[in-house]
Coordinates of N, CA and C and ligand atoms in Angstrom, one line a residue:
X83 N -27.0 48.7 -4.6 CA -27.1 48.4 -6.0 C -27.3 46.7 -6.2
X84 N -28.4 46.3 -6.8 CA -28.4 44.8 -7.2 C -27.7 44.4 -8.4
X85 N -27.2 43.3 -8.4 CA -26.5 42.7 -9.4 C -27.5 42.1 -10.3
X86 N -27.2 42.3 -11.5 CA -28.1 41.3 -12.4 C -27.7 39.7 -12.4
X87 N -28.4 39.0 -12.4 CA -28.1 37.6 -12.6 C -28.8 37.1 -14.0
X88 N -27.8 36.5 -14.7 CA -28.5 36.1 -16.1 C -28.4 34.6 -16.1
X89 N -29.3 33.6 -16.0 CA -29.4 32.4 -15.6 C -30.0 31.6 -16.8
X90 N -29.5 30.5 -17.3 CA -30.1 29.5 -18.4 C -30.5 28.4 -17.8
X91 N -31.9 28.2 -18.0 CA -32.4 26.9 -17.7 C -32.6 25.9 -19.1
X92 N -31.6 25.0 -18.7 CA -31.5 24.2 -20.2 C -32.7 23.2 -20.3
X93 N -33.4 23.2 -19.3 CA -34.6 22.2 -19.2 C -34.1 21.0 -19.6
X94 N -34.9 19.9 -20.5 CA -34.5 18.7 -20.7 C -33.8 18.7 -22.1
X95 N -32.8 19.2 -22.3 CA -32.2 19.4 -23.8 C -30.8 19.0 -23.7
X96 N -30.2 18.7 -24.3 CA -28.8 18.3 -24.9 C -28.3 17.0 -24.8
X97 N -27.1 16.7 -24.7 CA -26.3 15.5 -24.4 C -24.8 15.7 -24.0
X98 N -24.1 14.8 -23.6 CA -22.9 15.2 -23.1 C -21.9 15.9 -24.1
X99 N -21.9 15.7 -25.4 CA -21.2 16.5 -26.3 C -21.7 17.8 -26.3
X100 N -23.1 17.9 -26.5 CA -23.9 19.3 -26.5 C -23.7 20.4 -25.3
X101 N -23.6 19.6 -24.2 CA -23.6 20.6 -23.0 C -22.0 20.8 -22.9
X102 N -21.2 20.2 -23.2 CA -19.7 20.6 -23.5 C -19.7 21.6 -24.2
X103 N -20.1 21.5 -25.2 CA -19.8 22.5 -26.3 C -20.6 23.9 -26.0
X104 N -21.6 23.9 -25.3 CA -22.4 24.9 -25.0 C -21.7 25.6 -23.8
X105 N -21.3 25.0 -23.0 CA -20.6 25.7 -21.6 C -19.4 26.2 -22.0
X106 N -18.6 25.4 -22.9 CA -17.3 25.8 -23.2 C -17.5 27.4 -24.0
X107 N -18.6 27.4 -24.8 CA -18.7 28.6 -25.7 C -19.0 29.8 -24.6
X108 N -19.8 29.4 -23.6 CA -20.2 30.4 -22.7 C -19.2 31.0 -21.9
X109 N -18.4 29.9 -21.2 CA -17.3 30.3 -20.3 C -16.3 31.3 -21.4
X110 N -16.1 30.9 -22.6 CA -15.3 31.6 -23.2 C -15.7 33.1 -23.7
X111 N -16.9 33.3 -23.7 CA -17.5 34.3 -24.2 C -18.1 35.4 -23.0
X112 N -17.7 35.1 -21.8 CA -18.3 36.1 -20.7 C -17.9 37.4 -21.1
X113 N -18.9 38.4 -21.1 CA -18.7 39.8 -21.4 C -17.7 40.2 -20.3
X114 N -16.9 41.3 -20.8 CA -16.2 41.9 -19.6 C -17.0 42.9 -19.0
X115 N -16.6 43.3 -17.8 CA -17.4 44.2 -16.9 C -17.7 43.6 -15.5
X116 N -18.7 44.5 -14.8 CA -19.1 43.9 -13.6 C -20.4 44.2 -13.4
X117 N -20.9 43.7 -12.3 CA -22.2 44.0 -11.9 C -23.5 43.1 -12.7
X118 N -22.8 42.1 -12.9 CA -23.8 40.6 -13.2 C -22.9 39.4 -13.0
X119 N -23.9 38.5 -13.1 CA -23.1 37.2 -12.9 C -24.1 36.3 -13.6
X120 N -23.4 35.3 -14.2 CA -24.0 34.3 -15.2 C -24.1 32.8 -14.4
X121 N -25.4 32.2 -14.8 CA -25.4 30.9 -14.0 C -26.1 30.0 -15.2
X122 N -25.7 28.7 -15.1 CA -26.4 27.7 -16.1 C -26.9 26.7 -15.2
X123 N -28.0 26.2 -15.5 CA -28.9 25.1 -14.9 C -29.1 23.7 -15.8
X124 N -28.2 23.1 -16.1 CA -28.0 21.9 -16.9 C -28.9 20.9 -16.3
X125 N -29.2 19.8 -17.1 CA -30.0 18.8 -16.5 C -29.1 17.9 -15.7
X126 N -29.8 17.0 -14.8 CA -29.0 16.2 -13.7 C -27.6 15.5 -14.2
X127 N -27.7 14.9 -15.4 CA -26.7 13.9 -15.7 C -25.4 14.6 -16.2
X128 N -25.6 16.1 -16.4 CA -24.3 16.8 -17.0 C -23.9 17.7 -16.0
X129 N -24.5 17.7 -14.8 CA -24.1 18.6 -13.6 C -22.8 18.5 -13.4
X130 N -22.2 17.5 -13.1 CA -20.8 17.1 -12.7 C -19.8 17.6 -13.7
X131 N -20.0 17.3 -15.0 CA -19.0 17.6 -16.0 C -18.9 19.1 -16.2
X132 N -20.3 19.8 -15.9 CA -20.4 21.2 -16.6 C -19.5 21.8 -15.1
X133 N -20.0 21.2 -14.0 CA -19.0 21.8 -13.1 C -17.6 21.8 -13.2
X134 N -17.2 20.9 -13.8 CA -15.7 21.0 -13.9 C -15.4 22.1 -14.8
X135 N -16.1 22.0 -15.8 CA -15.9 23.3 -17.1 C -16.1 24.7 -16.5
X136 N -16.8 24.9 -15.6 CA -17.1 26.0 -15.1 C -16.2 26.6 -13.9
X137 N -15.5 25.5 -13.3 CA -14.6 25.9 -12.3 C -13.5 26.9 -12.6
X138 N -13.6 28.0 -11.7 CA -12.5 29.1 -12.0 C -12.9 30.0 -12.9
X139 N -14.3 29.7 -13.5 CA -14.8 30.8 -14.4 C -15.8 31.8 -13.8
X140 N -16.2 32.7 -14.7 CA -17.1 33.5 -13.9 C -18.7 33.0 -13.9
X141 N -18.9 31.8 -14.3 CA -20.1 31.2 -14.3 C -20.4 30.4 -13.3
X142 N -21.7 30.5 -12.8 CA -22.1 29.5 -11.5 C -22.8 28.4 -12.1
X143 N -23.1 27.6 -11.1 CA -23.9 26.3 -11.6 C -25.3 26.1 -10.8
X144 N -26.0 25.7 -11.3 CA -27.5 25.4 -10.8 C -28.0 24.1 -11.2
X145 N -29.2 23.9 -10.6 CA -30.0 22.6 -10.9 C -31.4 23.3 -11.1
X146 N -32.0 22.2 -11.8 CA -33.5 22.7 -12.3 C -34.7 22.2 -11.2
X147 N -34.2 21.4 -10.3 CA -34.9 20.8 -9.4 C -34.3 20.1 -8.2
X148 N -34.8 19.8 -6.9 CA -34.4 19.3 -6.0 C -35.5 18.7 -5.2
X149 N -35.3 17.6 -4.4 CA -36.1 17.0 -3.3 C -36.3 17.7 -2.1
X150 N -37.5 17.9 -1.5 CA -37.5 18.5 -0.3 C -37.1 17.5 0.8
X151 N -36.6 16.3 0.6 CA -36.2 15.5 1.5 C -34.6 15.3 1.7
X152 N -34.2 15.0 2.8 CA -32.9 15.0 2.9 C -32.1 13.9 2.4
X153 N -32.5 12.7 2.4 CA -32.0 11.4 2.0 C -33.1 10.4 2.3
X154 N -32.8 9.4 1.6 CA -33.5 8.2 2.0 C -34.4 7.6 0.7
X155 N -35.3 6.8 1.0 CA -36.1 6.0 -0.1 C -37.2 6.7 -1.0
X156 N -36.4 7.4 -1.8 CA -37.3 8.4 -2.5 C -36.8 8.2 -4.2
X157 N -36.9 7.0 -4.6 CA -36.8 6.7 -5.9 C -36.6 7.6 -7.0
X158 N -35.5 8.1 -7.6 CA -35.6 9.0 -8.6 C -35.4 10.5 -8.2
X159 N -35.2 10.5 -6.8 CA -35.1 12.0 -6.7 C -33.7 12.5 -6.2
X160 N -33.4 13.8 -6.1 CA -32.1 14.2 -5.8 C -32.0 15.1 -4.7
X161 N -31.3 14.6 -3.7 CA -31.2 15.3 -2.4 C -30.4 16.8 -2.5
X162 N -30.7 17.8 -1.7 CA -30.0 19.0 -1.7 C -28.5 18.8 -1.7
X163 N -28.3 18.0 -0.5 CA -26.9 17.7 -0.3 C -26.1 17.5 -1.7
X164 N -26.7 16.6 -2.3 CA -25.9 16.1 -3.7 C -25.7 17.0 -4.7
X165 N -26.7 18.0 -4.7 CA -26.3 19.1 -5.6 C -25.2 20.0 -5.2
X166 N -25.2 20.2 -3.8 CA -23.9 20.9 -3.3 C -22.8 20.1 -3.6
X167 N -22.9 18.8 -3.3 CA -21.7 17.9 -3.4 C -21.1 18.1 -4.8
X168 N -21.9 18.3 -6.0 CA -21.4 18.2 -7.4 C -21.2 19.7 -7.6
X169 N -21.2 20.8 -6.6 CA -20.9 22.0 -7.1 C -21.9 22.9 -7.6
X170 N -23.2 22.7 -6.9 CA -24.2 23.7 -7.4 C -24.4 24.8 -6.2
X171 N -24.5 25.9 -6.7 CA -24.9 27.0 -5.8 C -26.3 27.6 -6.0
X172 N -27.0 27.2 -6.8 CA -28.3 27.5 -6.9 C -29.1 26.3 -7.5
X173 N -30.6 26.6 -7.1 CA -31.4 25.4 -7.9 C -33.0 26.2 -7.9
X174 N -33.4 25.8 -9.1 CA -34.7 26.3 -9.6 C -35.8 25.6 -8.8
X175 N -36.6 26.2 -8.0 CA -37.9 25.5 -7.4 C -39.1 26.1 -8.0
X176 N -40.1 25.3 -8.1 CA -41.6 25.8 -8.5 C -41.6 26.3 -9.6
X177 N -40.6 25.8 -10.9 CA -41.0 26.1 -12.1 C -42.2 25.7 -12.6
X178 N -42.9 26.5 -13.5 CA -44.1 26.4 -13.7 C -44.5 25.2 -14.5
X179 N -43.3 24.5 -15.2 CA -43.6 23.2 -15.9 C -43.9 22.2 -14.7
X180 N -42.9 22.4 -13.4 CA -43.1 21.4 -12.5 C -44.4 21.5 -11.9
X181 N -45.0 22.6 -11.7 CA -46.2 22.7 -11.1 C -47.3 22.4 -11.8
X182 N -47.1 22.6 -13.2 CA -48.3 22.1 -14.1 C -48.3 20.7 -14.3
X183 N -47.1 20.1 -14.8 CA -46.9 18.7 -15.4 C -46.9 17.8 -14.4
X184 N -46.1 18.1 -13.2 CA -45.9 17.1 -12.2 C -46.7 17.5 -10.8
X185 N -47.5 18.5 -11.0 CA -48.6 18.7 -9.9 C -47.7 19.3 -8.7
X186 N -46.7 19.8 -8.6 CA -46.1 20.2 -7.4 C -47.1 21.6 -7.0
X187 N -47.2 21.4 -5.6 CA -47.8 22.4 -5.0 C -47.0 23.5 -4.4
X188 N -47.8 24.8 -4.0 CA -46.9 26.0 -3.5 C -46.2 25.5 -2.0
X189 N -46.8 24.5 -1.5 CA -46.5 24.2 0.1 C -45.1 23.2 -0.3
X190 N -45.1 22.4 -1.4 CA -44.2 21.5 -1.6 C -43.0 22.3 -2.1
X191 N -43.3 23.2 -2.9 CA -42.3 24.2 -3.5 C -41.5 25.0 -2.3
X192 N -42.2 25.4 -1.3 CA -41.8 26.1 -0.1 C -40.9 25.0 0.6
X193 N -41.2 23.7 0.9 CA -40.6 22.7 1.5 C -39.0 22.5 0.5
X194 N -39.2 22.5 -0.5 CA -38.0 22.4 -1.5 C -37.0 23.7 -1.3
X195 N -37.7 24.8 -1.3 CA -37.0 26.0 -1.1 C -36.1 25.9 0.4
X196 N -36.8 25.4 1.4 CA -36.3 25.3 2.5 C -35.2 24.3 2.9
X197 N -35.4 23.2 2.1 CA -34.5 22.4 2.0 C -33.1 22.7 1.1
X198 N -33.4 23.4 0.2 CA -32.2 24.1 -0.6 C -31.3 24.6 0.2
X199 N -32.0 25.6 0.9 CA -31.2 26.7 1.6 C -30.7 26.1 2.8
X200 N -31.1 24.8 3.5 CA -30.6 24.2 4.7 C -29.3 23.7 4.2
X201 N -29.0 23.1 2.8 CA -27.9 22.6 2.3 C -27.2 23.5 1.8
X202 N -27.1 24.6 1.9 CA -26.4 25.9 1.5 C -26.5 26.4 0.0
X203 N -27.6 26.1 -0.6 CA -28.0 26.4 -2.0 C -29.0 27.4 -2.0
X204 N -28.6 28.3 -2.8 CA -29.7 29.5 -3.3 C -30.8 28.9 -4.0
X205 N -32.0 28.9 -3.4 CA -33.3 28.5 -4.4 C -33.6 29.8 -5.1
X206 N -34.0 29.4 -6.4 CA -34.5 30.6 -7.5 C -36.0 30.2 -7.5
X207 N -36.9 30.7 -6.6 CA -38.4 30.4 -6.6 C -39.0 31.1 -7.9
X208 N -39.6 30.2 -8.5 CA -40.3 30.7 -9.8 C -41.7 31.0 -9.5
X209 N -42.4 32.1 -9.9 CA -43.8 32.4 -9.7 C -44.3 32.9 -11.0
X210 N -45.7 32.8 -11.2 CA -46.2 33.4 -12.6 C -47.4 32.9 -12.8
X211 N -48.2 33.7 -13.5 CA -49.6 33.4 -13.8 C -49.8 33.0 -15.1
X212 N -51.2 32.1 -15.3 CA -51.4 31.5 -16.8 C -52.1 32.9 -17.4
X213 N -52.3 32.7 -18.7 CA -53.0 33.6 -19.6 C -54.5 33.8 -19.2
X214 N -55.2 32.5 -18.4 CA -56.5 32.8 -18.1 C -56.3 33.5 -16.8
X215 N -55.4 33.3 -16.0 CA -55.3 34.0 -14.7 C -55.2 35.7 -15.0
X216 N -54.3 35.7 -15.9 CA -54.1 37.3 -16.1 C -55.5 37.8 -16.7
X217 N -55.9 37.2 -17.7 CA -57.2 37.8 -18.4 C -58.3 37.9 -17.3
X218 N -58.2 37.1 -16.2 CA -59.3 37.0 -15.1 C -58.9 38.2 -14.1
X219 N -57.8 38.9 -14.3 CA -57.3 40.0 -13.5 C -56.8 39.4 -12.1
X220 N -56.2 38.2 -12.1 CA -55.9 37.6 -10.8 C -54.4 37.3 -10.9
X221 N -53.6 38.1 -11.6 CA -52.2 37.9 -11.6 C -51.5 38.0 -10.3
X222 N -52.0 39.3 -9.5 CA -51.4 39.6 -8.4 C -51.6 38.5 -7.2
X223 N -52.9 38.0 -7.3 CA -53.4 37.0 -6.4 C -52.8 35.8 -6.5
X224 N -52.6 35.3 -7.6 CA -51.7 34.2 -8.0 C -50.3 34.1 -7.5
X225 N -49.7 35.1 -7.7 CA -48.4 35.4 -7.3 C -48.3 35.4 -5.9
X226 N -49.4 36.2 -5.2 CA -49.2 36.3 -3.9 C -49.3 34.8 -3.1
X227 N -50.0 34.1 -3.9 CA -50.3 32.6 -3.1 C -49.1 31.9 -3.2
X228 N -48.4 32.2 -4.5 CA -47.0 31.2 -4.8 C -46.0 31.8 -3.8
X229 N -46.0 33.1 -3.5 CA -44.9 33.8 -2.6 C -45.1 33.5 -1.2
X230 N -46.4 33.7 -0.7 CA -46.9 33.4 0.7 C -46.6 32.1 1.2
X231 N -46.6 31.1 0.3 CA -46.3 29.7 0.7 C -44.9 29.8 1.4
X232 N -44.0 30.6 0.9 CA -42.6 30.8 1.7 C -42.7 31.7 2.8
X233 N -43.3 32.8 2.4 CA -43.4 33.9 3.4 C -44.0 33.5 4.8
X234 N -45.1 32.8 4.6 CA -45.9 32.3 5.8 C -45.4 31.2 6.6
X235 N -44.4 30.5 6.0 CA -44.0 29.4 6.7 C -42.6 29.8 7.2
X236 N -41.7 30.6 6.6 CA -40.3 30.8 6.9 C -40.2 32.2 7.3
X237 N -41.1 33.2 6.9 CA -40.8 34.6 7.0 C -39.8 35.3 6.0
X238 N -40.0 36.6 5.9 CA -39.2 37.3 5.0 C -37.7 37.3 4.9
X239 N -37.1 36.8 6.2 CA -35.8 36.8 6.1 C -35.1 35.8 5.2
X240 N -35.8 34.7 5.0 CA -35.2 33.7 4.1 C -34.8 34.3 2.7
X241 N -35.8 35.1 2.4 CA -35.3 35.7 1.0 C -33.9 36.5 1.1
X242 N -33.2 36.6 2.1 CA -31.7 37.1 2.0 C -31.0 36.2 1.3
X243 N -31.2 35.0 1.3 CA -30.3 34.0 0.5 C -31.3 33.4 -0.5
X244 N -31.8 34.1 -1.4 CA -32.8 33.5 -2.5 C -33.0 34.6 -3.4
X245 N -33.4 33.9 -4.7 CA -33.6 34.7 -6.0 C -35.2 34.3 -6.1
X246 N -35.9 35.4 -6.8 CA -37.3 35.2 -7.5 C -37.4 35.3 -8.7
X247 N -38.0 34.6 -9.6 CA -37.8 34.5 -11.0 C -39.6 34.9 -11.1
X248 N -40.0 35.6 -11.9 CA -41.3 36.1 -12.3 C -41.4 35.4 -13.8
X249 N -42.1 34.6 -13.9 CA -42.4 33.7 -15.2 C -43.6 33.6 -15.5
X250 N -44.0 34.7 -16.4 CA -45.7 34.5 -16.8 C -45.7 33.2 -17.4
X251 N -46.6 32.4 -17.2 CA -46.6 31.1 -18.0 C -46.8 31.3 -19.5
X252 N -47.8 32.3 -19.9 CA -48.1 32.5 -21.2 C -47.1 32.8 -22.1
X253 N -45.8 33.2 -21.4 CA -44.7 33.8 -22.0 C -43.5 32.8 -22.2
X254 N -43.8 31.6 -21.7 CA -42.6 30.5 -21.7 C -42.7 29.8 -22.8
X255 N -41.8 29.8 -23.7 CA -41.5 29.2 -25.1 C -42.6 29.3 -25.9
X256 N -43.2 30.6 -26.1 CA -44.3 30.8 -26.8 C -43.9 31.8 -27.7
X257 N -42.7 32.5 -27.4 CA -42.2 33.6 -28.4 C -42.9 35.1 -27.7
X258 N -43.9 35.1 -26.9 CA -44.6 36.1 -26.5 C -43.7 36.5 -25.2
X259 N -43.6 37.9 -25.3 CA -42.9 38.2 -24.0 C -43.6 39.4 -23.3
X260 N -43.6 39.4 -21.9 CA -44.2 40.7 -21.4 C -43.6 41.7 -21.8
X261 N -44.3 42.7 -21.9 CA -43.5 44.0 -22.4 C -42.7 44.4 -21.0
X262 N -41.6 45.5 -21.2 CA -41.1 45.7 -20.1 C -42.1 46.4 -18.9
X263 N -43.1 47.1 -19.4 CA -43.8 47.7 -18.3 C -44.8 46.6 -17.6
X264 N -45.3 45.6 -18.4 CA -46.1 44.6 -17.9 C -45.3 43.7 -16.9
X265 N -43.9 43.5 -17.1 CA -43.0 42.7 -16.1 C -42.9 43.7 -15.1
X266 N -42.4 45.0 -15.3 CA -42.0 45.8 -14.0 C -43.3 45.8 -13.1
X267 N -44.4 45.9 -13.6 CA -45.7 46.1 -12.7 C -45.6 44.9 -11.7
X268 N -45.5 43.5 -12.2 CA -45.3 42.4 -11.6 C -44.4 42.6 -10.7
X269 N -43.0 42.7 -11.1 CA -41.8 42.8 -10.2 C -42.1 43.7 -9.0
X270 N -42.5 44.9 -9.4 CA -42.9 46.0 -8.3 C -43.8 45.4 -7.3
X271 N -44.4 44.6 -7.7 CA -45.6 44.0 -6.7 C -45.0 43.1 -5.8
X272 N -44.1 42.0 -6.5 CA -43.4 41.0 -5.6 C -42.5 41.7 -4.7
X273 N -41.9 42.8 -5.1 CA -40.9 43.6 -4.0 C -41.8 44.3 -3.0
X274 N -42.9 44.9 -3.3 CA -43.7 45.3 -2.2 C -44.2 44.0 -1.2
X275 N -44.6 43.1 -1.8 CA -45.2 42.1 -1.1 C -44.1 41.7 0.1
X276 N -42.8 41.8 -0.3 CA -41.6 41.2 0.2 C -41.5 42.2 1.4
X277 N -41.6 43.5 1.0 CA -41.2 44.7 1.9 C -42.3 44.5 3.0
X278 N -43.4 44.1 2.9 CA -44.4 44.0 4.0 C -43.8 43.3 5.1
X279 N -42.9 42.4 4.8 CA -42.3 41.6 5.9 C -40.8 42.2 6.2
X280 N -40.0 42.7 5.4 CA -38.7 43.3 5.6 C -38.5 44.1 4.5
X281 N -38.7 45.5 4.8 CA -38.3 46.6 3.8 C -37.0 46.6 3.0
X282 N -35.8 46.3 4.0 CA -34.4 46.4 3.7 C -34.2 45.5 2.8
X283 N -34.6 44.3 3.1 CA -34.4 43.0 2.6 C -35.0 42.9 1.0
X284 N -36.4 43.5 1.1 CA -36.8 43.6 -0.5 C -36.1 44.2 -1.3
X285 N -35.5 45.4 -0.9 CA -34.6 46.2 -1.8 C -33.4 45.2 -2.5
X286 N -33.1 44.2 -1.7 CA -31.7 43.5 -2.1 C -31.9 42.3 -2.8
X287 N -33.4 41.7 -2.6 CA -33.8 40.4 -3.5 C -33.6 40.6 -5.1
X288 N -33.0 39.9 -5.8 CA -32.8 39.7 -7.0 C -34.1 39.3 -7.7
X289 N -34.9 40.0 -8.4 CA -36.0 39.4 -9.2 C -35.8 39.3 -10.7
X290 N -35.7 38.1 -11.1 CA -35.4 37.8 -12.6 C -36.8 37.6 -13.2
X291 N -36.7 38.2 -14.7 CA -37.9 37.7 -15.6 C -37.6 36.9 -16.4
X292 N -38.4 35.9 -16.6 CA -38.2 34.8 -17.6 C -39.6 34.7 -18.5
X293 N -39.4 34.4 -19.7 CA -40.5 34.2 -20.5 C -40.1 34.7 -22.0
X294 N -39.4 33.9 -23.0 CA -39.1 34.4 -24.3 C -38.3 35.5 -24.1
X295 N -37.1 35.5 -23.0 CA -36.3 36.6 -23.1 C -35.1 36.1 -24.2
X296 N -34.7 37.3 -24.8 CA -33.6 37.0 -26.0 C -32.7 38.2 -26.0
X297 N -31.8 38.1 -26.9 CA -30.9 39.2 -27.1 C -31.9 40.6 -27.5
X298 N -32.6 40.4 -28.3 CA -33.6 41.7 -28.8 C -34.3 42.1 -27.9
X299 N -34.8 41.6 -26.8 CA -35.6 42.3 -25.9 C -35.1 42.3 -24.5
X300 N -33.7 41.9 -24.1 CA -33.3 41.8 -22.8 C -33.0 43.6 -22.4
X301 N -32.4 44.3 -23.4 CA -32.1 45.5 -22.9 C -33.1 46.2 -22.3
X302 N -34.4 46.3 -23.2 CA -35.6 46.8 -22.5 C -36.0 46.4 -21.2
X303 N -36.1 45.1 -21.2 CA -36.6 44.5 -19.8 C -35.7 44.8 -18.6
X304 N -34.3 44.6 -19.0 CA -33.2 45.0 -17.8 C -33.1 46.5 -17.6
X305 N -33.8 47.5 -18.4 CA -33.7 48.7 -18.0 C -34.9 49.1 -16.8
X306 N -35.8 48.3 -16.7 CA -36.8 48.4 -15.7 C -36.5 48.3 -14.2
X307 N -36.8 49.2 -13.4 CA -36.0 49.5 -12.0 C -36.3 48.1 -11.1
X308 N -37.1 47.3 -11.2 CA -37.2 46.0 -10.5 C -36.8 44.6 -11.2
X309 N -36.2 45.1 -12.4 CA -36.0 43.7 -13.1 C -34.4 43.6 -12.9
X310 N -34.0 42.5 -12.3 CA -32.7 42.1 -12.0 C -32.0 41.0 -12.5
X311 N -32.4 40.9 -14.0 CA -31.8 39.7 -14.8 C -33.1 38.9 -15.3
X312 N -32.6 37.6 -15.9 CA -33.2 36.8 -16.5 C -33.2 35.5 -16.2
X313 N -34.3 34.5 -16.4 CA -34.3 33.2 -16.3 C -34.8 32.8 -17.6
X314 N -33.8 32.2 -18.6 CA -33.7 32.3 -19.8 C -33.9 30.5 -20.4
X315 N -35.0 30.2 -21.0 CA -35.1 28.8 -21.6 C -34.5 28.7 -23.0
X316 N -35.1 28.8 -24.0 CA -34.7 28.5 -25.4 C -33.4 29.2 -25.8
X317 N -33.4 30.7 -25.4 CA -32.3 31.4 -25.9 C -31.0 31.1 -24.7
X318 N -31.1 30.3 -24.0 CA -29.8 29.7 -23.2 C -29.2 28.5 -24.0
X319 N -29.9 28.0 -25.0 CA -29.3 26.8 -25.6 C -28.2 27.0 -26.6
X320 N -28.0 28.3 -26.8 CA -27.0 28.6 -27.9 C -25.9 29.6 -27.3
X321 N -24.9 29.4 -27.1 CA -23.9 30.3 -26.6 C -24.0 31.7 -27.1
X322 N -24.1 32.0 -28.1 CA -24.1 33.1 -28.6 C -25.5 34.1 -28.4
X323 N -26.5 33.2 -28.1 CA -27.8 33.9 -27.7 C -28.0 34.3 -26.4
X324 N -27.2 33.3 -25.6 CA -27.1 33.4 -24.0 C -26.3 34.7 -23.8
X325 N -25.3 34.8 -24.6 CA -24.1 35.8 -24.4 C -24.6 37.3 -24.9
X326 N -25.5 37.2 -25.7 CA -26.2 38.6 -26.1 C -27.2 39.1 -24.9
X327 N -27.6 38.0 -24.3 CA -28.5 38.8 -23.0 C -27.4 39.1 -22.0
X328 N -26.4 38.4 -21.9 CA -25.4 38.5 -20.8 C -24.7 40.0 -21.2
X329 N -24.4 40.1 -22.3 CA -24.0 41.5 -22.9 C -25.0 42.6 -22.5
X330 N -26.2 42.5 -22.7 CA -27.1 43.5 -22.4 C -27.4 43.8 -21.1
X331 N -27.0 42.7 -20.0 CA -26.8 42.8 -18.6 C -25.4 43.7 -18.3
X332 N -24.6 43.4 -19.2 CA -23.1 44.0 -18.8 C -23.1 45.5 -19.2
X333 N -24.0 45.7 -20.0 CA -24.3 47.4 -20.4 C -25.1 48.0 -19.6
X334 N -26.0 47.4 -19.0 CA -27.2 48.1 -18.2 C -26.6 48.8 -17.0
Ligands
13P250 P1 -38.1 30.6 -22.7 O1 -37.1 31.4 -22.5 O2 -37.9 29.3 -23.4 O3 -39.5 31.0 -22.6 O4 -38.3 29.8 -21.2 C1 -38.4 30.4 -19.9 C2 -38.3 29.6 -18.7 O5 -39.4 28.8 -18.6 C3 -37.0 29.7 -18.0 O6 -37.2 28.9 -16.9

């Protein structure tokens, strides 16, 4: 049985005071029960302080991006070992905002994925299609290209220590959500693609949904067979909103 992972991507929001208030609200309100895990991914400057606040709690820490390089002359970048050093267990790689705004290619995302794993950090590989791609009927093709960049270079076995997040670009920050059925269809496709490399493993990999997930739609999405949690943007910025999704996972 796969555990749910409810992950908050805070994106470029907050301040010292706001991140402290947010994480203390989350830590204080973790729902009772089992079968789910909570994760927060604050901006880099707040990782260390959030790390001390989540220490000993049921909330894990992750970062939003990482360099594909180990160390050296890469001004402005953050090495995987540094994330590990400040207490990160997870890192998001290949978020559509990084692909679209910063031009990250699937090959670069695959390199980040491998670099994170080499440092003992679980990568959360984001995949997803734009509205144009969906309307052109190329959703699966786009997802396959994004997945295959990792599968073809590293094989399916690396997904034993990885998470996948399906984030349809058209649903991110738009208030539009994929219906549970639409999301399930793609999640099932992703799992089937992984199964061509390793059928057992494919059943174990957590596949999260991201795109305007909130308390009101979480239960429906989480009820689908291949949806194992959420990667949440907007609704992760208020403790009560995030905890409503956590509650849905605890009840599912
Ligand atoms: P929203 O929940 O704000 O749509 O963002 C989703 C997302 O991009 C999480 O990584």
